[in-house]
mmCIF file of C-alpha atoms in Angstrom:
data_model
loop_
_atom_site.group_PDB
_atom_site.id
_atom_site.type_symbol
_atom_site.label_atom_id
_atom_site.label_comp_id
_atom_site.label_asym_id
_atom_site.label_seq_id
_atom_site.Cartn_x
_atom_site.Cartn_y
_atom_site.Cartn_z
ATOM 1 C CA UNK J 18 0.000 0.000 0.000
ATOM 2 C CA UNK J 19 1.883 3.441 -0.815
ATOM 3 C CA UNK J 20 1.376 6.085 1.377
ATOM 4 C CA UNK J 21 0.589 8.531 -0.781
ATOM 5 C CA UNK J 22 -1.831 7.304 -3.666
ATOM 6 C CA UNK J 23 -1.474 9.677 -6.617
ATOM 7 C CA UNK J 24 -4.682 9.852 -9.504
ATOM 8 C CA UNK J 25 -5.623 9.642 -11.675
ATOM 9 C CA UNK J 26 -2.159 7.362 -13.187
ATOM 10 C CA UNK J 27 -2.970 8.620 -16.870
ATOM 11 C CA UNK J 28 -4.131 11.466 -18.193
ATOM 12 C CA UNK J 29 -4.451 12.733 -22.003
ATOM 13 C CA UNK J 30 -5.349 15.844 -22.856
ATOM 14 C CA UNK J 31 -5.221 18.451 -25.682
ATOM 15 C CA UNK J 32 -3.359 21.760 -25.911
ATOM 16 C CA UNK J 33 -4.696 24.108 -24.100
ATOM 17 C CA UNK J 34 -7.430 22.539 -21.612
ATOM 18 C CA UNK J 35 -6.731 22.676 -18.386
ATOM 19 C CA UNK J 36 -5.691 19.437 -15.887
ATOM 20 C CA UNK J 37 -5.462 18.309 -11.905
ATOM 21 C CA UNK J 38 -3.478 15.991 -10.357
ATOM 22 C CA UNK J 39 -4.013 14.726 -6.816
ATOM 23 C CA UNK J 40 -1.941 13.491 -4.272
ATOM 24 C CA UNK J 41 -3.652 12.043 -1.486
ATOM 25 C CA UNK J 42 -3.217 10.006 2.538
ATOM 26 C CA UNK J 43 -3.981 9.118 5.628
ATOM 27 C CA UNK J 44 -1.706 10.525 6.720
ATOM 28 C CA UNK J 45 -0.365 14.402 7.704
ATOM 29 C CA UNK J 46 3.104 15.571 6.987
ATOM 30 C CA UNK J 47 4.826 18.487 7.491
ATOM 31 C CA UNK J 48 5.777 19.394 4.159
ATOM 32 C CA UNK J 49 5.362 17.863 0.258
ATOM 33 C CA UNK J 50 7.022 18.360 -2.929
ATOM 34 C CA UNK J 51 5.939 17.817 -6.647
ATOM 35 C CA UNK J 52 8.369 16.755 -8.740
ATOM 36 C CA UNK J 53 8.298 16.243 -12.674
ATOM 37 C CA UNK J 54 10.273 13.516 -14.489
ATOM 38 C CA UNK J 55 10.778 14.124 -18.471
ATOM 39 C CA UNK J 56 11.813 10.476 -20.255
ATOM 40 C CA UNK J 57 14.775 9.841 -20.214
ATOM 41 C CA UNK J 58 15.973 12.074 -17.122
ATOM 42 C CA UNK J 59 15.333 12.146 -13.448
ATOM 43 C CA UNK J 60 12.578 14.112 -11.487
ATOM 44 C CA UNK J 61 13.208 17.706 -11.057
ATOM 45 C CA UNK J 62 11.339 19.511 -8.367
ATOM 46 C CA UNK J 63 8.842 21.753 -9.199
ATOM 47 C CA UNK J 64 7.866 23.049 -5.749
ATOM 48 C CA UNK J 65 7.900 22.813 -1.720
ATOM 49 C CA UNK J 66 4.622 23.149 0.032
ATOM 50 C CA UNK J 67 5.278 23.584 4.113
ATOM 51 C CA UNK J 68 2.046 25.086 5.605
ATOM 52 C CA UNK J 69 -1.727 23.820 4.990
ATOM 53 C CA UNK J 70 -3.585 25.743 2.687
ATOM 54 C CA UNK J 71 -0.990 27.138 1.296
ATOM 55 C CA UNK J 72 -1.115 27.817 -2.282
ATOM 56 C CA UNK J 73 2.163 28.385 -4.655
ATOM 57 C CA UNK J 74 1.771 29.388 -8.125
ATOM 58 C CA UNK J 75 4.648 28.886 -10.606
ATOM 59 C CA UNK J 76 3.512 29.797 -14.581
ATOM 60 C CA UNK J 77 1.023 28.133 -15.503
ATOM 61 C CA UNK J 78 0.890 25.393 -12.388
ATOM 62 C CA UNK J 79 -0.981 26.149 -9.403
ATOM 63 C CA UNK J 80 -0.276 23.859 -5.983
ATOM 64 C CA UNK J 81 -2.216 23.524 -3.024
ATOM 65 C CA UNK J 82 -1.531 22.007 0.164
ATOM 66 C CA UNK J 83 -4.912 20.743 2.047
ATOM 67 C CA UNK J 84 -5.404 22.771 4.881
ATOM 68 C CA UNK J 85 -4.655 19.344 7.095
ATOM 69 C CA UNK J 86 -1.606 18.843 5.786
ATOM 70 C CA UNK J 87 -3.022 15.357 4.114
ATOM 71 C CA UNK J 88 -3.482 16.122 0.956
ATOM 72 C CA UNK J 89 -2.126 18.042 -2.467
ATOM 73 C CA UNK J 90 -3.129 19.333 -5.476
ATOM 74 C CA UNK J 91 -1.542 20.183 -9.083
ATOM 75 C CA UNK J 92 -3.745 21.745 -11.514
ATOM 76 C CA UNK J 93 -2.199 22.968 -14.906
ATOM 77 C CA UNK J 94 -3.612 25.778 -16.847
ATOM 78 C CA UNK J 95 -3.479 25.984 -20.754
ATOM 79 C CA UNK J 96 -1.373 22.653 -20.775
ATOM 80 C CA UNK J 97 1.110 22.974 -23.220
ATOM 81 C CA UNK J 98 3.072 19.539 -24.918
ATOM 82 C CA UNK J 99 6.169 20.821 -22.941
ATOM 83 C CA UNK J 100 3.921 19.970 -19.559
ATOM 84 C CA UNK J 101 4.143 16.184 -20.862
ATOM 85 C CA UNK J 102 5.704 14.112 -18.475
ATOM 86 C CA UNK J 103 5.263 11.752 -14.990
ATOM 87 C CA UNK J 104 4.355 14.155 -11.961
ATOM 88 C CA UNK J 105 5.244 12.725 -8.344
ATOM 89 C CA UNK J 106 4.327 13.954 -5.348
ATOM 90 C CA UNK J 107 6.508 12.993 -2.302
ATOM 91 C CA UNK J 108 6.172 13.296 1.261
ATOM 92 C CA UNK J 109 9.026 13.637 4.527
ATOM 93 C CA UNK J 110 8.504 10.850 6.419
ATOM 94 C CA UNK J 111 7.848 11.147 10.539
ATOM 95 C CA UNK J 112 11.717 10.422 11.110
ATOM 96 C CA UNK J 113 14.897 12.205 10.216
ATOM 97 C CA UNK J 114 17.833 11.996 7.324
ATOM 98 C CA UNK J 115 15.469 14.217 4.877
ATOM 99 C CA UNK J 116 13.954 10.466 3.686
ATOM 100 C CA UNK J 117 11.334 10.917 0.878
ATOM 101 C CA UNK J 118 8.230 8.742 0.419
ATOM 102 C CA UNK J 119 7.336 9.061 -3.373
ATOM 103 C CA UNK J 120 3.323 8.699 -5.007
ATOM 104 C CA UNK J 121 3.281 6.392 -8.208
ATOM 105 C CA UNK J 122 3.149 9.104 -10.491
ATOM 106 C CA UNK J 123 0.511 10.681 -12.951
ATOM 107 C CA UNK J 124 1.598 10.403 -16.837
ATOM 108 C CA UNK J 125 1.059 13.628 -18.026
ATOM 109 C CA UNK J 126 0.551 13.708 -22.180
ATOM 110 C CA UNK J 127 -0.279 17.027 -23.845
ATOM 111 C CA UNK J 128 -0.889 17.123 -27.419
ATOM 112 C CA UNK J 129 -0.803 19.846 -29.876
ATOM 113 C CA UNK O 37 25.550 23.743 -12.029
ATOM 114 C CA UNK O 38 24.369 20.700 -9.627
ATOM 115 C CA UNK O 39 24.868 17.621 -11.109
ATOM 116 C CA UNK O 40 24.068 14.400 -9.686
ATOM 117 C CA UNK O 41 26.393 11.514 -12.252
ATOM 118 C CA UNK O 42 25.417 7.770 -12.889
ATOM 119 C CA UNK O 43 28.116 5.908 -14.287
ATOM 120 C CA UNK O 44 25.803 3.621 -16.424
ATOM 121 C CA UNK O 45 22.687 4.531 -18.228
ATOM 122 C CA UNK O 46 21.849 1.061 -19.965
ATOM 123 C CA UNK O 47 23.184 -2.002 -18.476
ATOM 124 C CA UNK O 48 22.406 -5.768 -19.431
ATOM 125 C CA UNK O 49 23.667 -8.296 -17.207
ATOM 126 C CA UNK O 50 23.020 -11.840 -16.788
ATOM 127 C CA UNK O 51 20.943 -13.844 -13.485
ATOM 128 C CA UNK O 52 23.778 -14.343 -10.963
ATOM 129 C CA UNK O 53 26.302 -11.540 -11.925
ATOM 130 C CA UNK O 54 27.277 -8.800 -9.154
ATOM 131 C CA UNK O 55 26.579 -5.517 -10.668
ATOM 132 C CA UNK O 56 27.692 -2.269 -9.204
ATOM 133 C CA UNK O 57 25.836 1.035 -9.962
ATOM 134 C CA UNK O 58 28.023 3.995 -9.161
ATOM 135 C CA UNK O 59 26.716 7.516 -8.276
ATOM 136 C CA UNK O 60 28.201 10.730 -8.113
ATOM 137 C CA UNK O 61 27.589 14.182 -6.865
ATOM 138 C CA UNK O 62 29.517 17.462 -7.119
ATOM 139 C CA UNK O 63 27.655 19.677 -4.419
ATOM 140 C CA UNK O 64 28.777 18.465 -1.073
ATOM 141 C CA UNK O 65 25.844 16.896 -0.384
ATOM 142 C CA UNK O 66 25.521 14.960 3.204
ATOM 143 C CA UNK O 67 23.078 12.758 2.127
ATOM 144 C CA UNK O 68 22.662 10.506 -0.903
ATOM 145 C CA UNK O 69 19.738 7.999 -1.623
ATOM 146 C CA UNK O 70 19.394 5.072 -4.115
ATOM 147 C CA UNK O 71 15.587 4.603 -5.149
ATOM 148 C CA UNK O 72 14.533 1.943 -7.886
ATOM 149 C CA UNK O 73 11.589 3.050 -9.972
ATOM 150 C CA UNK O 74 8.857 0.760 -11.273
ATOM 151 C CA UNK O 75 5.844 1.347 -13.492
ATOM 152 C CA UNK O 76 2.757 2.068 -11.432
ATOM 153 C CA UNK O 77 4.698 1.555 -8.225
ATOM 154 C CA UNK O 78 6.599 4.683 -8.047
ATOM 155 C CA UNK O 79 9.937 5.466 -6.718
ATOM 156 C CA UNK O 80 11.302 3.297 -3.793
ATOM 157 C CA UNK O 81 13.745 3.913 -1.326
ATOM 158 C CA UNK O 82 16.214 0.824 -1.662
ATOM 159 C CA UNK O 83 18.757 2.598 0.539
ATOM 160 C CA UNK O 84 20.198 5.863 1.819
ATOM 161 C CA UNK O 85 23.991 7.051 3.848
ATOM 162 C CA UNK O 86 23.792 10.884 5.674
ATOM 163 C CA UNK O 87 27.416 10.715 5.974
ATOM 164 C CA UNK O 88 30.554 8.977 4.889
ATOM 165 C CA UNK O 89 30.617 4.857 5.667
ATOM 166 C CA UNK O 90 27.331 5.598 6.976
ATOM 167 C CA UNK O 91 24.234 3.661 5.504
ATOM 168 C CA UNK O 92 20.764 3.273 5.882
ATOM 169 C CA UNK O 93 17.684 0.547 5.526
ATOM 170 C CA UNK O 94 15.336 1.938 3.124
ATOM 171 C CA UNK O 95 11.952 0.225 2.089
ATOM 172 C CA UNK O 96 13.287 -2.402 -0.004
ATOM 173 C CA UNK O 97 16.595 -3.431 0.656
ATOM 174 C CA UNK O 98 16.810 -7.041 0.359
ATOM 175 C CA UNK O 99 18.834 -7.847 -2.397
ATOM 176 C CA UNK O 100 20.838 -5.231 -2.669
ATOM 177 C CA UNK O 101 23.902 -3.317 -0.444
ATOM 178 C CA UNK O 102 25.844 0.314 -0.633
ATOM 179 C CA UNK O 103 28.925 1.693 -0.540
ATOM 180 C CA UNK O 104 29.926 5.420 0.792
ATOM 181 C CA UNK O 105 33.952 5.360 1.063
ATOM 182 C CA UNK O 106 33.847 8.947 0.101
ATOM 183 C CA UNK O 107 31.422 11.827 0.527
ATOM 184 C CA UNK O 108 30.700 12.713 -3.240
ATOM 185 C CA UNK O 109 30.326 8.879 -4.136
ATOM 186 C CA UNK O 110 27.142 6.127 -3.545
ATOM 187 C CA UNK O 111 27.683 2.741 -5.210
ATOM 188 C CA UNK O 112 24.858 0.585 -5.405
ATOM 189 C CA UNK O 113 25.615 -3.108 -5.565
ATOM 190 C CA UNK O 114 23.888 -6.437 -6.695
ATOM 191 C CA UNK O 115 25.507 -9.049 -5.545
ATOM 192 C CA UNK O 116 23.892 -11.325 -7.508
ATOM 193 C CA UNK O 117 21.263 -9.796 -10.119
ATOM 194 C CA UNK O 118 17.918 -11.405 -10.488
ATOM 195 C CA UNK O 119 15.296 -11.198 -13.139
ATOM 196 C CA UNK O 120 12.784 -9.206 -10.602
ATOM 197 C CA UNK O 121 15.678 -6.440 -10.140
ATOM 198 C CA UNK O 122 15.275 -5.689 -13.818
ATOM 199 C CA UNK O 123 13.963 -1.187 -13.204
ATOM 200 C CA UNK O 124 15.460 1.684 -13.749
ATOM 201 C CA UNK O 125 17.957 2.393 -10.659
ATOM 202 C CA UNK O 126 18.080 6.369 -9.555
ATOM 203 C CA UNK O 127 20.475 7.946 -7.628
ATOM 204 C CA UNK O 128 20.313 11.318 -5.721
ATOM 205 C CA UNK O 129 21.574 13.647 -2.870
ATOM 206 C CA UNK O 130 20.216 16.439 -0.710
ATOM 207 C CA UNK O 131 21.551 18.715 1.750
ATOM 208 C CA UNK O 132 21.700 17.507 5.591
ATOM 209 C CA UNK O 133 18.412 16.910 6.920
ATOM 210 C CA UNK O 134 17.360 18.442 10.633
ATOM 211 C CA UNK O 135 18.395 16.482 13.741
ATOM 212 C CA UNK O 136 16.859 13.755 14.521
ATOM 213 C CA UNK O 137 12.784 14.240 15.392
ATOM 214 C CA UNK O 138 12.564 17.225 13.179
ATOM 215 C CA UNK O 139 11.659 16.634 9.749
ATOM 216 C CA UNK O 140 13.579 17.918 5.892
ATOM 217 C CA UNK O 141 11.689 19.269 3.303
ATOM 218 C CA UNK O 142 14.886 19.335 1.073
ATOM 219 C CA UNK O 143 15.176 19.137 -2.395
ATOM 220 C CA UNK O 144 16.416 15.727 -3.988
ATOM 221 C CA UNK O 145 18.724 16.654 -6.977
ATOM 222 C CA UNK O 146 18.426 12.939 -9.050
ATOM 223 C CA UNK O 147 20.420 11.731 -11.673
ATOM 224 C CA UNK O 148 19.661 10.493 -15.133
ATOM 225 C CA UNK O 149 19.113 6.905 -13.818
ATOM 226 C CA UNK O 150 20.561 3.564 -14.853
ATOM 227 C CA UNK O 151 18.219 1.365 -16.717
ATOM 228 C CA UNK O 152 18.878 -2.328 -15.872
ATOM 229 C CA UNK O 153 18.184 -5.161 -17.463
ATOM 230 C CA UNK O 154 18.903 -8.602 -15.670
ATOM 231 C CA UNK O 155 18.054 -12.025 -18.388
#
């Protein structure tokens, strides 16, 4: 069972429409990143959210951290093909040593 | 600029061989992780070292063992490959977490990853 369960896993939309991505739990954590992995290459972080509620804007992505801390949001305005790719959300876990708990990802495909 | 450096991106190695995975990193990083990364499954945390000939259980470490004889290098090893250790192998670092009961929301800089095939 992962502890953070990512949806939907596929998604396939057309230039321009707009897109979420969830990252759900049980569980509440202090902080939660979204990372994006192109093919080929490793994730890359996109952004860092610490307190709940909080909402960080970054282009054309918006992120939101549920206001108990168990739960995050992507959403993706006026998706462009360069927004293609797997999106990850990953969690700090309760101990120390900066560990990372990882969802299973969301395939992202944008087409023109 | 940060770079994170796996030795191998495509491997191919046979059931029973020991295969080592090395990993890099130029940015003084404390800590260094090895995660394996399977379709629908995610990444997962095979193992991890916060300092020099230090090492760490991950989630899934049976199978599999580390080396950290120097700060800027994590080597991965199989000591003898399997078929169901066949993923694509990522590396990465971060700067030192908090002390211990306080939690790290650092970045993880990853590198390209090592795609491994084991027949």
């Amino acid at each position: 069972t992962q502890l953070l369960e990512q949806s939907p896993q596929f998604l396939s939309i057309q230039e321009g429409e707009n897109l979420t991505v969830y990252c759900n739990s049980s569980s509440v954590f202090s902080s939660l990143q979204w990372y994006r992995q192109e093919p080929g290459e490793g994730p890359v972080l996109l952004v860092t959210v610490v307190t709940g509620g909080e909402v960080k804007k970054l282009k054309r992505l918006t992120f939101q951290f549920g206001d108990a801390r168990k739960d995050s949001s992507l959403h993706i305005t006026a998706a462009q093909p360069g927004d293609t790719g797997l999106y990850l959300c990953a969690a700090d876990t309760t101990d120390s040593w900066g560990k990372l708990q990882f969802g299973a990802g969301t395939q992202v495909v944008v087409t023109p | 600029d940060v770079k994170v450096t796996q030795s191998s991106r495509y491997l191919v190695k046979r059931t029973g061989e020991k295969v080592f995975l090395e990993c890099v990193q130029d940015m003084d990083h404390e800590n260094m992780f090895w995660y394996r990364q399977d379709p629908g499954l995610g990444l997962r945390l095979i193992y991890f070292s916060y300092d020099v000939k230090m090492k760490e259980k991950g989630d899934i470490p049976e199978g599999y063992s580390v080396s950290r004889e120097k700060k800027e290098r994590f080597s991965l090893i199989l000591e003898s490959a399997s078929t169901n250790q066949t993923s694509m192998y990522l590396c990465a670092s971060s700067y030192p977490s908090g002390y211990s009961g306080t939690t790290n929301t650092g970045e993880l800089f990853f590198g390209e990853g090592s795609r491994l095939t084991v027949l």
